[in-house]
Tab-separated table of C-alpha atoms and ligand atoms in Angstrom:
chain	number	residue	atom	x	y	z
A	1	MET	CA	82.739	93.018	89.290
A	2	PHE	CA	84.834	94.646	91.806
A	3	ASN	CA	84.668	95.973	95.625
A	4	ALA	CA	84.577	99.696	96.442
A	5	LEU	CA	83.806	102.190	99.448
A	6	VAL	CA	80.486	103.900	98.157
A	7	LEU	CA	79.707	106.955	100.288
A	8	ASN	CA	75.501	107.391	100.275
A	9	LYS	CA	73.383	110.179	101.994
A	10	ILE	CA	70.157	111.109	102.558
A	11	GLU	CA	69.135	114.770	102.605
A	12	ASP	CA	70.526	116.804	105.759
A	13	GLU	CA	71.927	113.479	107.565
A	14	LYS	CA	75.973	112.948	107.671
A	15	ALA	CA	76.907	110.477	104.971
A	16	SER	CA	77.592	106.379	105.431
A	17	GLY	CA	79.911	104.580	103.736
A	18	LYS	CA	79.904	100.739	103.403
A	19	VAL	CA	82.030	98.541	101.047
A	20	GLU	CA	79.718	97.652	97.891
A	21	VAL	CA	80.085	95.306	94.993
A	22	ILE	CA	79.968	97.275	91.866
A	23	GLU	CA	80.027	96.274	88.171
A	24	THR	CA	82.497	97.665	85.618
A	25	SER	CA	79.752	99.368	83.431
A	26	ASN	CA	78.906	101.568	86.072
A	27	LEU	CA	82.182	103.291	86.364
A	28	PRO	CA	81.853	106.865	85.117
A	29	ASP	CA	83.056	107.942	82.144
A	30	GLY	CA	87.168	108.360	81.236
A	31	ASP	CA	89.336	106.973	78.490
A	32	VAL	CA	91.353	104.924	81.042
A	33	LEU	CA	90.468	102.055	82.997
A	34	ILE	CA	92.745	101.555	85.971
A	35	LYS	CA	93.079	98.288	88.457
A	36	ILE	CA	94.268	99.798	91.848
A	37	ASP	CA	96.435	98.278	94.057
A	38	TYR	CA	96.776	101.047	96.613
A	39	SER	CA	94.894	104.305	97.705
A	40	THR	CA	95.478	106.326	100.633
A	41	ILE	CA	93.648	108.858	103.183
A	42	ASN	CA	94.685	112.769	103.487
A	43	TYR	CA	92.779	115.031	105.536
A	44	LYS	CA	90.646	116.184	102.404
A	45	ASP	CA	89.484	112.437	102.714
A	46	ALA	CA	88.730	112.287	106.178
A	47	LEU	CA	86.581	115.511	105.776
A	48	ALA	CA	84.938	114.185	102.850
A	49	ILE	CA	84.048	110.426	104.372
A	50	THR	CA	82.834	111.958	107.756
A	51	SER	CA	80.902	114.522	106.066
A	52	SER	CA	82.707	116.950	108.173
A	53	SER	CA	82.850	119.642	105.329
A	54	PRO	CA	80.946	119.679	101.846
A	55	ILE	CA	83.395	118.451	99.648
A	56	ILE	CA	81.488	115.946	97.954
A	57	LYS	CA	77.895	117.112	96.337
A	58	ASP	CA	76.674	114.285	94.313
A	59	TYR	CA	76.209	110.835	96.178
A	60	PRO	CA	76.727	108.087	95.405
A	61	MET	CA	80.295	108.637	95.593
A	62	VAL	CA	83.622	106.552	95.980
A	63	PRO	CA	85.968	109.007	97.844
A	64	GLY	CA	89.699	108.741	97.487
A	65	ILE	CA	91.548	111.737	96.090
A	66	ASP	CA	94.483	109.782	95.390
A	67	PHE	CA	95.229	106.136	93.627
A	68	ALA	CA	98.178	104.177	91.926
A	69	GLY	CA	97.604	101.100	90.020
A	70	THR	CA	98.150	99.534	86.622
A	71	VAL	CA	96.340	100.380	83.030
A	72	GLU	CA	93.823	97.674	82.165
A	73	GLU	CA	92.265	99.376	79.219
A	74	THR	CA	93.003	102.365	77.568
A	75	SER	CA	92.067	104.665	74.439
A	76	ASN	CA	94.772	107.093	75.214
A	77	ASN	CA	97.507	107.293	73.308
A	78	ASN	CA	99.953	108.524	76.283
A	79	PHE	CA	99.514	105.037	77.912
A	80	LYS	CA	99.383	101.597	77.593
A	81	THR	CA	97.620	98.298	78.867
A	82	GLY	CA	100.199	97.256	81.608
A	83	ASP	CA	101.511	100.870	82.848
A	84	LYS	CA	101.870	101.716	86.022
A	85	VAL	CA	99.963	105.255	87.267
A	86	ILE	CA	99.125	107.564	89.750
A	87	LEU	CA	96.318	109.887	90.270
A	88	ASN	CA	96.407	113.078	92.785
A	89	GLY	CA	93.358	115.168	92.840
A	90	TYR	CA	91.883	116.517	89.865
A	91	GLY	CA	88.417	116.700	91.748
A	92	VAL	CA	88.375	112.894	91.679
A	93	GLY	CA	87.191	111.199	95.251
A	94	GLU	CA	84.867	114.818	95.007
A	95	LYS	CA	83.127	115.294	91.726
A	96	HIS	CA	84.353	111.918	89.889
A	97	TRP	CA	84.346	108.421	91.636
A	98	GLY	CA	87.583	108.030	93.376
A	99	GLY	CA	90.595	105.617	94.976
A	100	MET	CA	89.011	103.659	97.456
A	101	SER	CA	87.875	101.085	94.890
A	102	GLN	CA	89.610	98.219	93.161
A	103	LYS	CA	89.019	99.801	89.728
A	104	ALA	CA	88.556	103.240	88.264
A	105	ARG	CA	87.710	104.563	85.196
A	106	VAL	CA	89.466	108.721	84.671
A	107	ASN	CA	90.668	111.004	82.017
A	108	GLY	CA	94.137	109.851	81.214
A	109	ASN	CA	95.577	113.404	80.989
A	110	TRP	CA	94.872	113.510	85.211
A	111	LEU	CA	97.072	110.534	85.159
A	112	VAL	CA	101.506	110.847	85.925
A	113	LYS	CA	103.187	107.526	85.145
A	114	LEU	CA	105.023	105.835	88.338
A	115	PRO	CA	108.328	106.674	88.594
A	116	GLU	CA	110.557	104.000	88.285
A	117	ASN	CA	112.061	103.478	91.901
A	118	PHE	CA	109.067	103.400	93.626
A	119	THR	CA	106.484	100.822	94.001
A	120	THR	CA	102.961	101.640	93.625
A	121	LYS	CA	102.433	100.960	97.538
A	122	GLN	CA	105.398	103.817	97.879
A	123	ALA	CA	103.806	106.045	95.771
A	124	MET	CA	100.719	105.681	98.209
A	125	ALA	CA	102.600	106.181	101.140
A	126	ILE	CA	103.824	109.578	99.562
A	127	GLY	CA	100.005	110.356	98.116
A	128	THR	CA	98.745	113.988	97.581
A	129	ALA	CA	99.994	115.131	101.376
A	130	GLY	CA	103.565	114.089	100.248
A	131	TYR	CA	103.293	115.358	96.695
A	132	THR	CA	102.040	118.628	98.025
A	133	ALA	CA	104.823	118.537	100.532
A	134	MET	CA	106.950	118.540	97.496
A	135	LEU	CA	105.265	121.412	96.200
A	136	CYS	CA	106.171	123.506	98.820
A	137	VAL	CA	110.020	122.422	98.668
A	138	LEU	CA	109.547	123.402	94.994
A	139	ALA	CA	107.806	126.817	96.050
A	140	LEU	CA	110.898	127.509	98.591
A	141	GLU	CA	113.546	127.094	96.309
A	142	LYS	CA	111.941	129.098	93.273
A	143	ASN	CA	111.979	131.884	96.006
A	144	GLY	CA	115.323	131.453	97.019
A	145	VAL	CA	115.459	129.899	100.064
A	146	THR	CA	118.206	127.591	99.864
A	147	PRO	CA	119.674	125.750	103.181
A	148	ASP	CA	122.572	128.731	103.695
A	149	LYS	CA	119.536	131.345	104.292
A	150	GLY	CA	118.637	129.783	107.817
A	151	GLU	CA	116.211	127.005	109.311
A	152	ILE	CA	112.843	126.020	107.873
A	153	LEU	CA	109.865	125.741	109.802
A	154	VAL	CA	107.471	123.029	109.175
A	155	THR	CA	103.745	122.536	110.966
A	156	GLY	CA	101.594	120.161	111.599
A	157	ALA	CA	104.593	118.195	111.701
A	158	THR	CA	103.094	114.874	112.570
A	159	GLY	CA	100.920	114.785	109.655
A	160	GLY	CA	101.165	113.684	106.107
A	161	VAL	CA	102.454	116.548	104.304
A	162	GLY	CA	104.700	117.839	107.927
A	163	SER	CA	106.060	114.868	107.639
A	164	VAL	CA	107.187	114.075	104.138
A	165	ALA	CA	108.517	118.083	104.249
A	166	ILE	CA	110.354	117.322	107.199
A	167	SER	CA	111.909	114.114	105.658
A	168	LEU	CA	112.722	116.099	102.091
A	169	LEU	CA	113.682	118.874	103.405
A	170	SER	CA	116.563	117.551	105.743
A	171	LYS	CA	117.864	115.113	102.802
A	172	LEU	CA	117.963	118.565	101.005
A	173	GLY	CA	120.444	119.909	103.653
A	174	TYR	CA	117.994	122.246	105.396
A	175	GLN	CA	118.106	122.177	108.993
A	176	VAL	CA	114.189	121.593	110.195
A	177	SER	CA	112.297	122.887	113.244
A	178	ALA	CA	109.106	120.961	113.964
A	179	SER	CA	106.017	122.483	115.242
A	180	SER	CA	103.680	119.428	116.812
A	181	GLY	CA	100.801	119.361	119.416
A	182	ARG	CA	102.249	115.589	120.391
A	183	ALA	CA	105.312	115.896	122.561
A	184	GLU	CA	104.942	111.701	121.846
A	185	TYR	CA	106.323	111.924	118.557
A	186	THR	CA	109.368	114.102	119.425
A	187	GLU	CA	111.592	110.963	118.694
A	188	TYR	CA	109.831	110.285	115.027
A	189	LEU	CA	110.325	113.730	114.191
A	190	LYS	CA	113.921	113.764	114.962
A	191	SER	CA	113.975	110.391	113.224
A	192	LEU	CA	112.867	111.917	109.794
A	193	GLY	CA	115.236	114.761	110.275
A	194	ALA	CA	113.940	117.395	112.479
A	195	SER	CA	116.865	119.177	114.781
A	196	ASN	CA	114.677	121.221	116.968
A	197	ILE	CA	111.147	120.494	118.079
A	198	ILE	CA	108.455	123.252	119.501
A	199	ASP	CA	105.175	123.145	121.208
A	200	ARG	CA	102.138	123.915	118.382
A	201	SER	CA	100.834	126.151	120.990
A	202	GLU	CA	103.653	128.537	120.957
A	203	LEU	CA	102.101	129.540	117.661
A	204	SER	CA	98.803	129.051	117.831
A	205	GLU	CA	97.334	131.904	119.582
A	206	LYS	CA	96.781	135.686	118.384
A	207	GLY	CA	100.376	137.395	118.228
A	208	ARG	CA	102.255	140.345	117.573
A	209	PRO	CA	102.322	141.983	114.061
A	210	LEU	CA	106.331	141.042	113.362
A	211	GLY	CA	108.468	139.111	116.153
A	212	LYS	CA	112.024	137.796	116.154
A	213	GLU	CA	113.109	137.056	112.691
A	214	ASN	CA	113.203	133.064	113.742
A	215	TRP	CA	112.996	130.984	109.647
A	216	ALA	CA	114.420	131.624	106.557
A	217	GLY	CA	111.384	129.615	105.127
A	218	ALA	CA	108.059	127.797	106.075
A	219	ILE	CA	105.990	125.070	105.210
A	220	ASP	CA	102.543	125.532	106.925
A	221	SER	CA	99.166	122.926	106.784
A	222	VAL	CA	97.720	124.597	109.474
A	223	GLY	CA	96.697	128.070	108.570
A	224	SER	CA	94.834	130.574	110.950
A	225	TYR	CA	96.936	132.029	113.715
A	226	THR	CA	99.354	129.481	113.411
A	227	LEU	CA	100.199	131.112	109.718
A	228	ALA	CA	100.118	134.755	110.662
A	229	ASN	CA	102.272	134.138	113.438
A	230	ILE	CA	104.745	132.416	110.940
A	231	CYS	CA	104.555	135.092	108.834
A	232	ALA	CA	105.429	138.053	111.541
A	233	SER	CA	108.953	135.504	112.002
A	234	ILE	CA	110.142	135.188	108.808
A	235	LYS	CA	113.679	136.438	108.221
A	236	TYR	CA	113.863	139.246	105.815
A	237	GLY	CA	113.094	138.302	101.814
A	238	GLY	CA	112.204	134.785	103.292
A	239	THR	CA	108.767	132.239	101.947
A	240	VAL	CA	106.436	130.838	103.639
A	241	ALA	CA	104.454	128.377	101.458
A	242	ALA	CA	100.877	127.875	103.028
A	243	CYS	CA	99.049	124.785	101.869
A	244	GLY	CA	96.708	123.443	104.650
A	245	LEU	CA	93.881	124.386	107.425
A	246	ALA	CA	94.330	122.080	110.014
A	247	GLN	CA	93.784	125.057	112.634
A	248	GLY	CA	91.385	126.935	110.307
A	249	PHE	CA	90.714	128.386	107.169
A	250	ASP	CA	90.863	131.752	108.148
A	251	LEU	CA	94.498	134.045	108.340
A	252	PRO	CA	94.231	136.899	110.997
A	253	ALA	CA	97.273	138.278	109.651
A	254	THR	CA	98.621	142.360	109.293
A	255	VAL	CA	100.660	143.556	106.328
A	256	MET	CA	103.785	143.786	108.368
A	257	PRO	CA	106.138	141.277	107.063
A	258	PHE	CA	105.246	141.488	103.466
A	259	ILE	CA	105.664	145.703	103.730
A	260	LEU	CA	108.532	145.705	105.998
A	261	ARG	CA	110.694	142.655	105.705
A	262	SER	CA	109.788	141.337	102.108
A	263	VAL	CA	108.301	138.028	103.388
A	264	THR	CA	106.500	136.201	100.157
A	265	LEU	CA	103.414	134.194	100.778
A	266	ALA	CA	103.072	131.426	98.360
A	267	GLY	CA	100.018	129.470	98.027
A	268	VAL	CA	100.244	125.759	97.382
A	269	ASP	CA	97.304	123.903	95.363
A	270	SER	CA	97.896	120.501	94.366
A	271	VAL	CA	94.341	119.367	92.992
A	272	TYR	CA	94.523	121.422	89.577
A	273	CYS	CA	98.475	121.871	89.734
A	274	PRO	CA	99.114	121.970	86.134
A	275	ILE	CA	100.385	118.156	84.844
A	276	GLU	CA	104.295	119.774	84.033
A	277	GLU	CA	104.476	120.419	87.510
A	278	ARG	CA	103.206	117.488	88.736
A	279	ILE	CA	105.725	115.631	86.643
A	280	VAL	CA	108.441	117.546	87.998
A	281	ALA	CA	107.531	117.174	91.928
A	282	TRP	CA	106.937	113.312	91.427
A	283	GLU	CA	110.622	112.968	89.607
A	284	ARG	CA	112.022	115.056	92.667
A	285	LEU	CA	110.372	112.738	94.937
A	286	ALA	CA	112.025	109.703	93.748
A	287	LYS	CA	115.259	111.619	93.704
A	288	ASP	CA	114.902	113.381	97.002
A	289	LEU	CA	112.740	111.337	99.385
A	290	ASN	CA	114.370	108.607	101.774
A	291	LEU	CA	112.671	105.672	101.458
A	292	ALA	CA	113.901	104.621	104.855
A	293	ASN	CA	111.716	107.564	106.278
A	294	LEU	CA	108.683	106.875	104.324
A	295	ASP	CA	108.719	103.063	106.239
A	296	SER	CA	108.689	104.356	109.661
A	297	MET	CA	105.462	106.921	108.713
A	298	ILE	CA	103.175	104.118	107.369
A	299	SER	CA	100.400	102.172	108.552
A	300	THR	CA	98.440	100.068	106.481
A	301	ILE	CA	94.809	99.650	106.378
A	302	SER	CA	91.798	97.666	104.443
A	303	LEU	CA	88.861	99.284	102.682
A	304	SER	CA	86.365	98.567	105.183
A	305	GLU	CA	88.613	100.265	107.990
A	306	VAL	CA	88.699	103.494	105.743
A	307	VAL	CA	85.557	105.584	107.552
A	308	SER	CA	86.591	104.518	111.103
A	309	SER	CA	90.452	105.777	110.331
A	310	ALA	CA	88.997	108.966	108.837
A	311	HIS	CA	87.213	109.894	112.110
A	312	ASN	CA	90.462	109.013	113.874
A	313	MET	CA	92.357	111.329	111.791
A	314	LEU	CA	89.805	113.935	112.362
A	315	SER	CA	90.377	113.304	116.097
A	316	GLY	CA	93.863	113.804	115.849
A	317	LYS	CA	94.544	110.068	116.546
A	318	THR	CA	96.928	109.452	113.516
A	319	TYR	CA	100.260	110.260	112.264
A	320	GLY	CA	101.968	109.828	109.438
A	321	ARG	CA	100.317	108.548	106.509
A	322	ILE	CA	98.276	105.927	106.298
A	323	ILE	CA	98.145	103.039	102.949
A	324	VAL	CA	94.680	101.987	102.004
A	325	ASP	CA	95.230	98.579	100.439
A	326	VAL	CA	92.137	98.065	98.532
A	327	ASN	CA	92.600	94.498	97.555
A	328	ALA	CA	92.883	93.105	101.014
B	1	NDP	P1	97.050	115.237	108.566
B	1	NDP	O1	95.665	114.950	109.649
B	1	NDP	O2	97.929	114.181	108.681
B	1	NDP	O3	97.994	115.992	109.600
B	1	NDP	C1	97.390	117.274	109.880
B	1	NDP	C2	98.070	117.752	110.921
B	1	NDP	O4	98.266	119.276	111.760
B	1	NDP	C3	98.326	116.802	112.176
B	1	NDP	O5	98.989	115.830	112.456
B	1	NDP	C4	98.664	117.763	113.507
B	1	NDP	O6	100.173	117.556	113.716
B	1	NDP	C5	98.279	119.276	113.159
B	1	NDP	N1	96.463	119.717	113.281
B	1	NDP	C6	95.755	119.026	113.813
B	1	NDP	N2	94.636	119.454	114.221
B	1	NDP	C7	95.577	121.157	114.614
B	1	NDP	C8	94.764	122.098	115.034
B	1	NDP	N3	93.911	122.400	115.483
B	1	NDP	N4	95.474	123.005	114.975
B	1	NDP	C9	97.296	122.988	114.746
B	1	NDP	N5	97.420	122.068	113.821
B	1	NDP	C10	96.736	121.078	114.027
B	1	NDP	O7	96.895	116.183	107.442
B	1	NDP	P2	97.561	116.227	106.147
B	1	NDP	O8	99.086	116.298	106.497
B	1	NDP	O9	97.013	115.214	105.339
B	1	NDP	O10	96.903	117.538	105.171
B	1	NDP	C11	97.386	118.653	106.268
B	1	NDP	C12	96.587	119.932	105.767
B	1	NDP	O11	97.094	120.193	104.573
B	1	NDP	C13	95.228	119.614	105.718
B	1	NDP	O12	94.255	120.790	106.110
B	1	NDP	C14	94.817	119.498	104.395
B	1	NDP	O13	93.506	119.794	103.735
B	1	NDP	C15	95.852	120.461	103.739
B	1	NDP	N6	96.255	119.571	102.140
B	1	NDP	C16	96.312	120.512	101.308
B	1	NDP	C17	96.853	120.648	100.021
B	1	NDP	C18	96.791	121.420	98.563
B	1	NDP	O14	96.398	120.826	97.574
B	1	NDP	N7	96.956	122.615	99.306
B	1	NDP	C19	96.982	118.893	100.034
B	1	NDP	C20	97.074	118.094	100.765
B	1	NDP	C21	96.976	118.681	102.020
B	1	NDP	P3	101.138	117.828	115.130
B	1	NDP	O15	100.036	117.116	116.271
B	1	NDP	O16	102.204	117.389	114.982
B	1	NDP	O17	100.641	119.369	115.456
């Protein structure tokens, strides 16, 4: 028997969640059983838990697109009992019971071994948001955006993706500009490595097809007009790694930056990212992330606090990364 946050939904009503006691035999199929230490709340978890977006189709569902813990039973040859593992995405917490739980059973091919220099808590401080930030940095590197090319813009700066992206870029030697709607977090963003802060309202309204060439690259977790305006202000040959929709999923842009300035718009998905790329991303996080910065990003909550915290995240009342100690 173990505890898990279970979401239930009756017809058109919003889902409701409460911590329930579950029998291990009721877990879904999979070849690896994991004892979970930590999960985390990502933006997608917040959307799912509050029923703000139809992310979960079948109820009851245990939410949580991320977890880190220890292998308890396995028939998958890649793992043995006692291995520390991380899971990000693959539809876990959406279609398959997820990480807001003391136990999970999943397909072992979805798991990544925990890099040696991380604890399970640090892995969840990074979580899908941080691993996605790393995928975005890799996308910039793949497209030749090196620190000497110029400044990089990070949007949604106080959020999970934004915070980790700033920390990574700054440690890698990039000059970072952070776009945020919250002036009260200026010192926090500077402590992560941002050298310049801009108000997100400068980017969030309809703009011109082409603007001044400000940035060599950008990591955008916001979408909509912000993403369109960023593309219009990227230097010749630069790249925008787009991963999010905090402002909106629309993209009211023109082709001008692409056909006149050879700007590349690189899409980044973490959920079904191939396992080889995940392993590279986690290895790079282990090498390139300033762990002292990570400490300043986190707050830790228990399973019973997840629902209220998800509402707070969508109302813009949270920052950085929220870790869920499932055993607290
Ligand atoms: P957070 O809630 O932690 O951060 C989002 C940030 O976006 C906020 O902190 C805020 O930053 C900014 N923001 C919020 N509302 C608006 C708005 N209306 N207009 C402009 N900016 C806004 O979320 P995450 O960092 O976890 O995720 C960010 C986005 O990335 C989400 O859309 C998420 O779905 C997406 N994502 C995508 C992944 C993928 O695989 N493609 C994986 C992970 C996340 P500030 O106050 O500083 O402006």
